[in-house]
XYZ file of C-alpha atoms in Angstrom:
759
model
C -27.262 -6.446 -14.056
C -28.090 -3.219 -12.168
C -31.802 -2.632 -12.500
C -32.875 0.636 -14.118
C -33.750 3.441 -11.735
C -36.693 4.270 -14.023
C -38.820 1.243 -13.024
C -41.898 2.323 -10.988
C -41.030 -0.052 -8.126
C -37.512 1.281 -7.869
C -38.706 4.877 -8.056
C -41.232 4.192 -5.312
C -38.611 2.592 -3.089
C -36.340 5.615 -3.538
C -39.281 7.928 -2.722
C -40.046 5.901 0.384
C -36.416 5.837 1.351
C -35.770 9.554 0.866
C -38.877 10.302 2.928
C -37.590 7.989 5.615
C -34.326 9.906 5.802
C -35.960 13.262 6.239
C -38.450 11.854 8.735
C -36.143 10.378 11.339
C -32.581 9.306 12.118
C -30.869 6.683 9.936
C -31.533 3.010 10.679
C -29.253 1.229 13.087
C -27.008 -1.096 11.054
C -27.501 -3.786 13.646
C -31.300 -3.905 13.020
C -32.757 -7.388 12.437
C -33.380 -6.766 8.712
C -32.761 -3.878 6.285
C -36.465 -4.039 5.380
C -37.449 -3.620 9.041
C -34.936 -0.797 9.362
C -36.329 0.901 6.286
C -39.986 0.523 7.299
C -39.253 1.454 10.899
C -38.109 4.851 9.694
C -41.040 5.678 7.396
C -43.695 8.274 8.299
C -46.332 5.672 9.196
C -49.571 7.481 8.280
C -48.619 8.373 4.702
C -46.939 5.215 3.437
C -48.146 2.266 5.461
C -50.518 0.779 2.886
C -50.592 -2.930 2.014
C -49.654 -2.140 -1.608
C -46.549 -0.205 -0.596
C -45.488 -2.963 1.778
C -45.847 -5.602 -0.961
C -43.814 -3.485 -3.378
C -41.032 -2.898 -0.853
C -40.949 -6.626 -0.032
C -40.696 -7.429 -3.729
C -37.891 -4.866 -4.087
C -36.049 -6.375 -1.101
C -36.340 -9.847 -2.661
C -34.864 -8.444 -5.903
C -31.807 -6.845 -4.321
C -31.230 -9.822 -2.016
C -30.935 -12.050 -5.062
C -28.839 -9.413 -6.819
C -26.405 -9.228 -3.860
C -26.170 -13.020 -3.570
C -25.098 -13.154 -7.223
C -22.243 -10.684 -6.770
C -18.579 -11.469 -5.997
C -15.715 -8.991 -5.426
C -12.397 -10.792 -5.767
C -8.730 -9.963 -6.113
C -5.973 -12.017 -7.695
C -2.680 -11.740 -5.788
C 0.609 -13.621 -5.783
C 4.401 -13.532 -5.940
C 6.036 -12.016 -9.046
C 5.613 -14.161 -12.145
C 3.138 -16.677 -10.706
C 0.697 -16.027 -13.545
C -1.857 -13.584 -12.046
C -2.358 -11.471 -15.168
C -2.399 -14.564 -17.426
C -5.094 -16.068 -15.199
C -7.167 -12.846 -15.322
C -6.816 -12.791 -19.132
C -8.256 -16.357 -19.332
C -11.085 -15.485 -16.923
C -12.075 -12.513 -19.134
C -11.922 -14.698 -22.246
C -14.092 -17.520 -20.872
C -16.640 -15.063 -19.468
C -16.921 -13.361 -22.866
C -15.436 -9.989 -21.779
C -12.640 -10.249 -24.370
C -12.725 -12.218 -27.604
C -9.111 -13.237 -28.018
C -6.257 -14.055 -25.648
C -3.060 -11.970 -25.666
C 0.143 -12.800 -23.838
C 1.466 -10.774 -20.918
C 4.784 -9.641 -22.367
C 2.961 -8.121 -25.329
C 5.034 -9.956 -27.937
C 2.054 -9.843 -30.290
C 2.026 -6.050 -29.985
C -1.174 -6.058 -27.923
C -0.346 -7.381 -24.445
C -2.671 -8.540 -21.696
C -5.911 -6.605 -21.268
C -5.236 -5.809 -17.604
C -1.721 -4.411 -18.254
C -2.829 -1.211 -19.978
C 0.341 0.873 -19.384
C 3.098 0.721 -22.031
C 5.670 0.235 -19.266
C 3.750 -2.806 -17.975
C 3.688 -4.373 -21.436
C 7.377 -3.723 -22.042
C 8.573 -5.062 -18.700
C 5.980 -7.857 -18.497
C 5.069 -6.859 -14.932
C 1.945 -5.341 -13.390
C 2.606 -1.890 -11.909
C -0.908 -0.662 -11.122
C -3.829 -2.755 -9.928
C -6.557 -2.829 -12.587
C -10.284 -3.400 -12.064
C -12.708 -5.204 -14.342
C -15.977 -7.118 -14.121
C -17.486 -10.097 -15.900
C -20.479 -12.419 -15.756
C -20.237 -16.166 -15.129
C -23.259 -18.491 -14.775
C -25.546 -15.545 -14.016
C -23.224 -14.100 -11.335
C -21.457 -10.748 -11.636
C -17.778 -10.932 -10.658
C -15.714 -7.771 -10.005
C -11.995 -8.584 -10.315
C -8.909 -6.592 -9.326
C -5.599 -7.830 -10.774
C -2.756 -6.703 -8.475
C 1.053 -6.364 -8.908
C 3.361 -9.023 -7.479
C 6.460 -6.897 -6.921
C 7.145 -5.834 -3.328
C 7.782 -2.236 -4.495
C 4.113 -1.881 -5.479
C 2.793 -3.344 -2.236
C 0.334 -0.428 -1.746
C -1.580 -1.572 -4.858
C -2.186 -4.974 -3.230
C -2.939 -3.329 0.114
C -5.668 -1.063 -1.241
C -7.233 -3.784 -3.409
C -7.510 -6.206 -0.470
C -8.972 -3.407 1.691
C -12.140 -3.315 -0.445
C -12.509 -6.929 -1.592
C -14.708 -9.671 -0.140
C -12.575 -12.607 -1.294
C -9.285 -13.364 -3.027
C -7.440 -15.936 -5.097
C -3.866 -16.572 -3.951
C -1.944 -17.867 -6.970
C 1.017 -20.157 -6.239
C 3.507 -21.472 -8.784
C 3.661 -25.296 -8.837
C 7.467 -25.124 -9.279
C 8.429 -22.055 -7.179
C 5.948 -22.902 -4.418
C 5.404 -20.470 -1.562
C 7.775 -17.558 -2.273
C 8.548 -14.383 -0.333
C 5.842 -12.224 -1.857
C 3.306 -15.061 -1.421
C 4.025 -14.749 2.327
C 3.656 -10.924 2.218
C 0.394 -11.091 0.236
C -0.991 -13.755 2.575
C -0.105 -11.527 5.541
C -2.032 -8.658 3.893
C -5.043 -10.947 3.333
C -5.011 -11.847 7.029
C -4.762 -8.162 7.987
C -7.969 -7.360 6.093
C -9.616 -10.692 7.047
C -10.165 -11.730 3.431
C -11.418 -15.303 2.792
C -9.369 -16.938 0.044
C -8.937 -19.791 -2.404
C -5.491 -20.976 -3.463
C -4.774 -21.769 -7.117
C -1.657 -23.838 -7.868
C -0.742 -22.655 -11.368
C 1.741 -23.816 -14.044
C 1.148 -27.587 -13.645
C 2.429 -27.949 -17.233
C 5.968 -26.833 -16.267
C 8.940 -29.123 -15.724
C 9.285 -29.959 -12.031
C 5.642 -29.173 -11.191
C 4.711 -30.680 -7.814
C 1.353 -29.449 -6.443
C 1.541 -31.651 -3.309
C 4.872 -30.084 -2.313
C 3.293 -26.614 -2.732
C 0.246 -27.647 -0.673
C 2.538 -28.793 2.170
C 4.483 -25.504 1.935
C 1.206 -23.543 2.208
C 0.387 -25.492 5.364
C 3.829 -25.051 6.947
C 4.907 -21.569 5.748
C 1.554 -19.803 5.475
C -0.044 -21.760 8.342
C -3.002 -22.491 6.047
C -5.584 -25.047 7.106
C -5.980 -26.281 3.549
C -6.683 -29.293 1.347
C -6.964 -29.894 -2.388
C -10.457 -29.882 -3.913
C -8.994 -31.179 -7.195
C -6.443 -33.769 -8.301
C -4.510 -33.261 -11.568
C -4.674 -35.928 -14.288
C -0.990 -36.144 -15.211
C 1.685 -33.456 -14.691
C 4.193 -31.475 -16.786
C 3.808 -32.441 -20.486
C 1.225 -35.124 -19.567
C -1.102 -32.688 -17.774
C -4.504 -33.421 -19.329
C -7.238 -32.386 -16.920
C -8.538 -32.437 -13.357
C -10.653 -34.599 -11.071
C -13.113 -32.672 -8.894
C -13.034 -34.236 -5.404
C -16.364 -32.682 -4.390
C -18.467 -33.725 -7.405
C -16.300 -36.819 -8.187
C -16.077 -35.970 -11.891
C -13.154 -35.627 -14.303
C -12.818 -32.467 -16.426
C -10.949 -32.182 -19.731
C -10.429 -28.921 -21.602
C -10.833 -29.104 -25.387
C -10.870 -26.536 -28.175
C -8.155 -24.143 -29.363
C -8.293 -22.125 -26.125
C -9.642 -24.760 -23.720
C -13.129 -23.244 -23.911
C -14.961 -26.606 -24.130
C -15.090 -28.303 -20.732
C -15.787 -32.018 -21.167
C -17.051 -33.937 -18.111
C -16.125 -37.619 -17.861
C -15.783 -40.424 -15.334
C -12.718 -40.664 -13.098
C -9.887 -42.629 -14.826
C -9.722 -46.158 -13.374
C -6.018 -45.858 -12.494
C -6.747 -42.794 -10.293
C -9.651 -44.109 -8.204
C -7.485 -45.047 -5.190
C -5.696 -41.653 -5.175
C -9.007 -39.772 -5.549
C -10.582 -41.725 -2.651
C -7.565 -40.962 -0.434
C -7.504 -37.245 -1.310
C -11.285 -36.902 -0.883
C -11.073 -38.446 2.571
C -8.236 -36.016 3.440
C -10.406 -33.107 2.214
C -13.413 -34.221 4.307
C -11.173 -34.732 7.354
C -9.616 -31.253 7.056
C -12.999 -29.540 6.634
C -14.672 -31.515 9.443
C -11.926 -30.307 11.823
C -13.247 -26.754 11.445
C -16.931 -27.387 10.601
C -19.055 -29.057 13.302
C -21.939 -29.775 10.937
C -19.716 -31.969 8.725
C -17.808 -33.472 11.673
C -20.855 -35.406 12.883
C -21.458 -37.589 9.771
C -17.676 -37.929 9.278
C -17.109 -39.286 12.810
C -20.107 -41.608 12.445
C -18.702 -42.934 9.140
C -21.864 -41.907 7.311
C -21.661 -41.254 3.541
C -21.196 -37.546 2.771
C -22.981 -36.151 -0.289
C -21.383 -33.666 -2.702
C -23.912 -30.992 -1.710
C -23.150 -31.387 2.025
C -19.395 -31.236 1.389
C -19.738 -28.152 -0.838
C -21.801 -26.316 1.801
C -19.307 -27.230 4.537
C -16.360 -25.968 2.434
C -18.252 -22.700 1.805
C -19.002 -22.194 5.511
C -15.388 -22.929 6.544
C -13.895 -20.723 3.766
C -16.107 -17.721 4.566
C -15.259 -18.146 8.273
C -11.559 -18.055 7.195
C -10.907 -21.417 8.841
C -10.148 -23.284 5.611
C -8.464 -22.582 2.248
C -9.647 -24.801 -0.661
C -6.839 -25.492 -3.141
C -7.561 -25.520 -6.887
C -5.119 -26.544 -9.617
C -4.457 -25.905 -13.278
C -2.391 -24.088 -15.881
C -3.704 -20.705 -16.960
C -1.171 -20.487 -19.813
C -2.286 -23.857 -21.203
C -5.985 -22.938 -20.663
C -6.686 -25.732 -18.182
C -8.528 -25.437 -14.866
C -9.769 -21.843 -15.129
C -13.494 -22.564 -15.493
C -13.631 -24.863 -12.402
C -11.757 -22.127 -10.482
C -14.465 -19.635 -11.518
C -17.106 -22.089 -10.310
C -15.146 -22.314 -7.049
C -15.287 -18.491 -6.690
C -19.085 -18.619 -6.956
C -19.405 -21.692 -4.694
C -16.950 -20.860 -1.898
C -16.241 -17.106 -1.731
C -18.682 -14.764 0.064
C -21.154 -12.322 -1.458
C -21.028 -8.732 -0.059
C -23.751 -9.379 2.556
C -21.831 -12.350 4.026
C -18.844 -10.188 4.993
C -18.846 -8.025 8.127
C -17.807 -4.458 7.305
C -17.474 -1.852 10.029
C -17.532 1.936 9.902
C -16.585 4.465 12.590
C -19.384 6.813 13.661
C -17.833 10.302 13.889
C -20.813 11.620 15.897
C -20.185 9.064 18.671
C -16.405 9.447 19.107
C -15.549 6.839 16.456
C -17.753 4.086 17.839
C -17.632 0.935 15.658
C -20.816 0.413 13.641
C -21.543 -2.703 11.616
C -22.832 -1.919 8.117
C -25.766 -3.895 6.757
C -24.124 -4.038 3.307
C -27.466 -3.554 1.547
C -28.916 -0.953 -0.869
C -31.597 -0.117 1.742
C -29.211 1.675 4.114
C -27.708 5.177 3.835
C -24.908 5.572 1.276
C -21.404 4.690 2.588
C -18.594 4.435 -0.009
C -14.790 4.386 0.273
C -12.414 5.992 -2.259
C -9.625 3.416 -2.374
C -7.657 4.351 -5.503
C -7.091 7.508 -7.553
C -5.934 7.780 -11.146
C -5.335 10.747 -13.411
C -7.490 9.978 -16.457
C -7.983 11.770 -19.768
C -10.966 13.611 -18.269
C -9.479 14.535 -14.875
C -9.226 12.571 -11.642
C -10.799 9.125 -11.688
C -11.772 7.918 -8.208
C -12.437 4.216 -7.590
C -15.193 3.663 -5.025
C -16.300 0.559 -3.166
C -19.922 1.013 -2.089
C -20.535 -0.632 1.286
C -24.151 0.432 1.784
C -26.885 2.321 -0.061
C -27.171 3.440 -3.677
C -25.205 6.046 -5.659
C -26.655 7.630 -8.797
C -25.299 9.960 -11.440
C -26.236 13.528 -10.499
C -26.523 12.743 -6.753
C -25.003 15.014 -4.140
C -22.609 13.166 -1.838
C -20.572 14.403 1.126
C -16.880 13.736 1.718
C -16.845 13.078 5.482
C -13.064 13.622 5.726
C -13.210 17.182 4.271
C -16.903 18.049 4.834
C -17.303 19.064 1.154
C -20.581 18.450 -0.706
C -19.946 17.121 -4.214
C -22.172 16.311 -7.195
C -21.484 13.013 -9.019
C -21.057 14.185 -12.633
C -20.243 10.806 -14.179
C -20.436 7.226 -12.915
C -18.593 4.393 -14.718
C -17.714 0.733 -14.408
C -14.079 -0.031 -15.237
C -12.778 -2.677 -17.600
C -8.993 -2.154 -17.217
C -8.533 1.258 -18.945
C -11.954 1.219 -20.651
C -15.098 2.676 -19.103
C -18.782 1.930 -19.329
C -21.153 4.702 -18.244
C -23.851 3.642 -15.770
C -26.731 5.539 -14.166
C -26.559 3.972 -10.700
C -24.716 1.453 -8.560
C -25.655 -0.197 -5.287
C -23.970 -1.681 -2.215
C -21.371 -4.333 -2.944
C -20.276 -2.854 -6.266
C -16.946 -1.319 -7.301
C -17.348 1.715 -9.570
C -15.450 4.863 -10.495
C -16.515 8.513 -10.522
C -15.080 11.451 -12.452
C -14.478 14.989 -11.356
C -14.595 14.293 -7.610
C -11.730 15.943 -5.751
C -10.644 13.725 -2.840
C -7.734 11.781 -1.383
C -7.191 8.033 -1.258
C -9.020 6.654 1.815
C -11.785 9.296 1.982
C -15.322 8.138 2.868
C -18.448 9.429 1.092
C -22.031 9.332 2.439
C -25.373 10.866 1.438
C -25.196 13.197 4.456
C -27.637 11.327 6.720
C -24.787 9.651 8.636
C -21.240 10.675 9.522
C -19.409 7.376 9.075
C -15.808 6.882 8.024
C -14.301 3.586 6.946
C -11.022 2.567 8.579
C -8.148 3.476 6.288
C -5.608 1.035 4.929
C -2.151 0.389 6.318
C 0.434 2.468 4.427
C 4.048 1.297 4.837
C 6.770 3.916 5.316
C 9.070 4.635 2.314
C 12.482 2.978 2.629
C 14.474 4.697 -0.071
C 15.056 8.215 -1.395
C 16.561 9.756 -4.515
C 17.330 13.334 -5.536
C 15.630 14.346 -8.816
C 15.673 17.517 -10.872
C 14.431 18.373 -14.371
C 17.202 18.635 -17.005
C 15.589 21.673 -18.622
C 14.662 24.702 -16.509
C 11.574 25.331 -18.712
C 9.951 22.026 -17.728
C 9.707 22.848 -13.990
C 5.921 23.301 -14.146
C 5.290 19.902 -15.761
C 7.782 18.306 -13.349
C 5.894 19.657 -10.301
C 2.567 18.620 -11.846
C 3.851 15.041 -12.289
C 5.159 14.807 -8.703
C 1.901 16.199 -7.266
C -0.172 13.739 -9.275
C 1.913 10.683 -8.315
C 1.807 11.712 -4.652
C -2.000 11.856 -4.725
C -2.274 8.495 -6.494
C 0.277 6.574 -4.441
C 0.453 7.078 -0.651
C 3.852 5.308 -0.490
C 5.418 7.860 -2.880
C 6.561 10.987 -1.009
C 8.136 14.214 -2.248
C 10.184 16.548 -0.058
C 12.675 19.381 -0.356
C 16.084 19.207 1.297
C 16.350 22.664 2.867
C 20.158 22.475 2.973
C 20.897 21.333 -0.565
C 17.726 22.618 -2.256
C 17.301 19.205 -3.927
C 13.889 17.667 -4.579
C 13.896 14.296 -2.809
C 11.485 11.526 -3.822
C 10.979 8.585 -1.474
C 9.382 5.223 -2.154
C 9.339 1.487 -1.502
C 12.454 0.561 -3.473
C 14.662 1.287 -6.458
C 12.250 -0.211 -9.016
C 9.374 1.839 -7.540
C 11.295 5.116 -7.939
C 12.747 4.144 -11.352
C 9.221 3.521 -12.653
C 8.107 6.982 -11.494
C 11.141 8.710 -13.065
C 10.357 6.826 -16.297
C 6.661 7.816 -16.074
C 7.654 11.496 -15.636
C 9.642 11.156 -18.883
C 6.909 9.362 -20.838
C 3.706 10.915 -19.588
C 4.939 14.485 -18.996
C 7.819 14.608 -21.525
C 10.238 15.801 -18.808
C 13.754 14.356 -18.655
C 14.965 14.202 -15.049
C 18.445 13.684 -13.653
C 18.627 11.329 -10.705
C 21.315 11.547 -8.068
C 22.108 10.258 -4.623
C 20.572 12.650 -2.082
C 22.894 14.574 0.188
C 23.000 12.998 3.630
C 22.234 15.456 6.419
C 25.548 15.460 8.281
C 26.097 17.737 11.279
C 29.229 19.128 12.980
C 29.977 19.624 16.686
C 32.829 20.579 19.027
C 34.438 18.157 21.464
C 36.397 20.454 23.808
C 36.442 23.959 25.228
C 38.229 26.688 23.252
C 38.750 30.368 24.088
C 38.089 33.269 21.719
C 39.187 36.909 21.871
C 38.470 38.767 18.676
C 38.629 42.455 17.824
C 36.785 43.574 14.719
C 38.169 46.997 13.734
C 37.675 48.696 10.413
C 38.425 52.339 9.668
C 37.052 53.961 6.578
C 36.202 57.558 5.823
C 33.463 58.580 8.248
C 32.187 56.166 10.907
C 34.271 52.982 11.272
C 33.443 49.566 12.766
C 34.621 48.507 16.190
C 33.657 45.502 18.359
C 35.600 43.166 20.613
C 34.237 39.887 22.026
C 35.923 37.527 24.498
C 34.711 34.188 25.875
C 34.750 30.472 25.098
C 32.840 27.718 23.230
C 32.244 24.289 24.728
C 30.173 21.175 23.942
C 26.732 20.870 25.566
C 26.314 17.933 27.976
C 25.188 14.652 26.297
C 21.414 14.268 25.916
C 20.820 18.022 26.007
C 17.387 18.885 24.512
C 18.713 22.078 22.893
C 21.222 22.197 20.029
C 22.614 25.720 20.576
C 22.999 27.768 23.757
C 24.276 31.334 24.199
C 25.073 32.824 27.612
C 26.098 36.369 28.481
C 28.367 36.407 31.579
C 29.710 39.954 31.229
C 29.743 41.851 34.499
C 29.315 45.605 34.090
C 28.976 47.516 30.848
C 32.045 46.403 28.861
C 29.592 45.906 25.974
C 26.366 47.948 26.032
C 23.333 45.651 26.482
C 21.770 46.695 23.144
C 24.676 44.915 21.341
C 24.210 41.522 23.078
C 21.367 40.410 20.783
C 23.374 41.089 17.574
C 26.317 39.138 19.078
C 24.036 36.136 19.729
C 22.646 36.460 16.184
C 26.198 36.454 14.784
C 27.181 33.270 16.661
C 23.940 31.567 15.526
C 24.627 32.494 11.913
C 28.212 31.217 12.159
C 26.942 27.905 13.595
C 24.745 27.377 10.499
C 27.798 26.329 8.546
C 30.794 24.643 10.150
C 34.197 24.948 8.501
C 34.778 21.158 8.150
C 32.163 20.329 5.487
C 29.794 23.304 5.621
C 27.020 21.581 7.581
C 25.278 23.070 10.677
C 27.079 22.931 14.041
C 25.038 21.392 16.854
C 25.357 20.758 20.613
C 27.454 23.864 21.181
C 27.405 26.363 24.063
C 28.862 29.850 23.634
C 29.711 31.963 26.694
C 30.506 35.672 26.398
C 32.778 36.821 29.265
C 34.214 40.165 28.184
C 34.533 42.647 25.362
C 35.038 46.270 24.434
C 33.113 48.911 22.555
C 33.790 52.316 21.027
C 31.603 55.325 21.713
C 31.358 56.259 18.013
C 32.434 53.287 15.853
C 30.575 50.451 17.648
C 27.373 49.269 15.904
C 25.099 46.207 15.745
C 26.735 45.151 12.461
C 30.249 45.491 13.940
C 29.440 43.199 16.896
C 27.580 40.692 14.678
C 30.641 40.419 12.400
C 32.945 40.190 15.439
C 30.905 37.188 16.696
C 31.029 35.428 13.294
C 34.822 35.819 12.988
C 35.392 34.898 16.677
C 33.513 31.606 16.149
C 35.541 30.759 13.054
C 38.797 31.680 14.860
C 38.301 29.305 17.784
C 36.395 26.527 15.926
C 39.443 24.509 14.919
C 40.880 24.676 18.474
C 37.614 23.134 19.798
C 38.473 19.862 17.956
C 35.329 19.692 15.754
C 33.937 16.346 14.551
C 31.370 15.369 11.915
C 28.142 13.693 13.047
C 26.245 11.385 10.715
C 22.617 10.187 10.912
C 22.396 6.665 12.354
C 19.358 4.604 11.417
C 17.636 1.999 13.530
C 17.234 -0.881 11.062
C 15.023 -3.882 11.754
C 15.374 -6.858 9.422
C 13.257 -9.972 9.098
C 15.059 -12.695 7.153
C 14.773 -16.485 6.948
C 17.248 -18.037 9.433
C 19.250 -19.688 6.618
C 20.401 -16.217 5.408
C 21.219 -14.827 8.862
C 25.016 -15.205 8.521
C 25.195 -13.499 5.108
C 23.000 -10.599 6.241
C 24.889 -9.934 9.502
C 28.214 -10.105 7.619
C 26.957 -7.490 5.170
C 25.729 -5.232 8.023
C 29.213 -5.364 9.577
C 30.702 -4.304 6.225
C 28.308 -1.329 6.248
C 29.691 -0.353 9.694
C 26.433 -1.415 11.347
C 26.287 -2.356 15.010
C 23.977 -5.306 15.722
C 22.039 -4.703 18.941
C 19.459 -7.500 18.876
C 18.753 -10.892 17.300
C 15.513 -12.806 17.947
C 13.722 -15.782 16.419
C 10.200 -15.456 15.021
C 9.090 -18.838 13.672
C 11.376 -19.652 10.742
C 12.677 -16.077 10.579
C 15.439 -14.168 12.338
C 14.631 -10.623 13.451
C 17.832 -8.564 13.535
C 18.032 -5.038 14.985
C 21.028 -2.888 14.090
C 22.258 0.718 14.126
C 23.638 1.560 10.672
C 24.885 4.885 9.190
C 22.371 6.197 6.634
C 25.196 6.944 4.209
C 25.885 3.190 3.959
C 22.237 2.206 3.427
C 21.729 3.349 -0.161
C 20.747 0.522 -2.475
C 20.193 -1.742 0.531
C 16.725 -2.930 -0.497
C 18.195 -4.398 -3.698
C 21.204 -5.873 -1.878
C 18.959 -7.494 0.753
C 16.741 -9.033 -1.910
C 19.688 -10.577 -3.714
C 21.187 -11.882 -0.427
C 17.906 -13.491 0.690
C 16.380 -14.582 -2.654
C 13.777 -11.856 -2.199
C 12.610 -13.218 1.159
C 14.063 -10.551 3.465
C 12.344 -7.332 4.423
C 13.510 -4.351 6.472
C 12.274 -1.140 8.030
C 14.453 1.843 8.778
C 13.939 4.893 10.986
C 16.150 7.741 12.203
C 17.751 7.175 15.610
C 20.410 9.836 16.251
C 23.433 11.681 14.907
C 26.761 10.267 16.118
C 30.443 10.990 15.290
C 31.981 9.423 12.190
C 35.297 7.577 12.347
C 38.534 9.477 11.703
C 39.090 8.020 8.213
C 35.525 8.877 7.109
C 35.950 12.409 8.496
C 39.158 12.906 6.492
C 37.428 11.620 3.357
C 34.406 13.925 3.804
C 36.587 16.988 4.515
C 38.753 16.328 1.434
C 35.675 15.882 -0.782
C 34.227 19.157 0.554
C 37.474 21.046 -0.040
C 37.732 19.651 -3.558
C 34.178 20.727 -4.382
C 34.804 24.210 -2.932
C 38.004 24.453 -4.956
C 36.139 23.486 -8.118
C 33.666 26.296 -7.538
């Protein structure tokens, strides 16, 4: 659909535009029209001929029509609601694929949008996949997103760049936990949406129950725009409440849509549901409210326009119905996408102007403006890094130079492609509103690219903090290089996947959104990089401290042939006062020259070194104050080494007398769970030695705040899901280190001694 850059009109427009950029500052995005902005910036004497003006007007008319016939949509839902199956049917009916394959890949092929082997084996979507298709002369860019909470970043970044979305709900499961999460993400990015109640062919299907749940749980102002003809095994077709027509789906794959009159036995129900639809829309659309209140007849065209206005304003959610698996209801849903979801110019997108201290600037969303594009997803392809871009304004062409505003680097676009799952189609240019991918561009997820005439950045997406960590290491020492390469790549691709090194244990720690998330990455390291990795529980960062004052008096004396070693230190250790900002304090209170001053620094160094490893479990000692009160030196045998060793042994000698205790990291955990599961969740927190410090109500949910030892929080994300039917969520952050109980201390000390003995 993109018009060739070789046409004379297009070439002229680009010439005019490039002249305009060099002639004066970029147009203000809030100008009355992109054409006015463009012409306002042209060098008037050279280009202001009637012929040029006519050509530019003609060009503006072309791209206006082109933008109006473009839709960027995402398909999101709870796990197993039928997102990928729905996308597969959409691609089939729009002619992008020529046969339908099932999601679990039983036929050895699998769904088009699940291109990874792991996705086909597990029957789940792990990575969001982009594709495009054409329906009734409109171009539709689609992103199919995962449903599992562990891959929430994939949904987050897809919704960040889309203009509209389809929220798929299961007619049996209804509004489930991830439906609520996905809906929350859609609100965050202000995405207008349609709802599609899927699986009407299943036993127990009840679309009206699901519609009521969407109103109560998701706070949707919604109404059905269709009524099913029959349910479960008797599901035959749909009645369109806007056009007042019945649709039946014939042919082996439901490709023939047959229009008929409304069945006589359904006329009363259809009249009731249509009135409900008009009433719901007129509540949020003043233009429709007038004829409705005056009891005037409302035409199909008026109702359709009102639904479109209310949906784009995010005041109304039209509800479609069908069964993607049984090939019913997909084509009317596609028509609904064209009728009710916005085109790129109908959505307000803002950038931050870096030259004016991040002032908000509204983008015109047209090809006439300066280039502004956001890199929202990275993938390691066969030919290097593949960067997905959403173009918000301007035109990008193969061979262009673009500037990464976040790094300041100037980059040439070597290859420009449109994605169809894992397949690519080379293109010469792309304009505002499109989603494309570029090769060989080094950048991070969330970087903004421009043509250099403006310094705009797009607001980045919300990245949740990782909630779980694992220790990983390659089985074979030779595969360390490939192992590091894999971790670096996954970190670049997925902002919720973090890699760190535990300085104390030397373990590589990977952190992510849950056990499945990390398992998938360990499996991908094995498959894609041929590296077997062992996975263990990471070592918790315990600390040790002293609880009472203890004296030390230690003489280090060693006589060998030649110069010996001599150093005596006296003093005491004591705990620092609670809340002290420093962890270790050394004070010299010697009066006179019992120890020459040049030996004080080595003594302090010795105590510091000794405090790096306490004798209980070998972890660092914190909150300790060491006071040096006396000592003795020898004119010949005293040395820096002698005093340093004297300090180390003195610390070890008095450490036990200072009644040491082990400190463990305590996490501040905040949980949000439906009130019905509150008792089970609090009971489990008590078992984990958690202390509940707060409990509030938020709508139908309970918000619980607790302090829980980190050591007892492993595997919690899985446990919480099973306790709350997947509806609970939690966040966890470090609060403080506090003493463990006596029984835990004994257990930790015995484990440490056993491991030391084994060595």
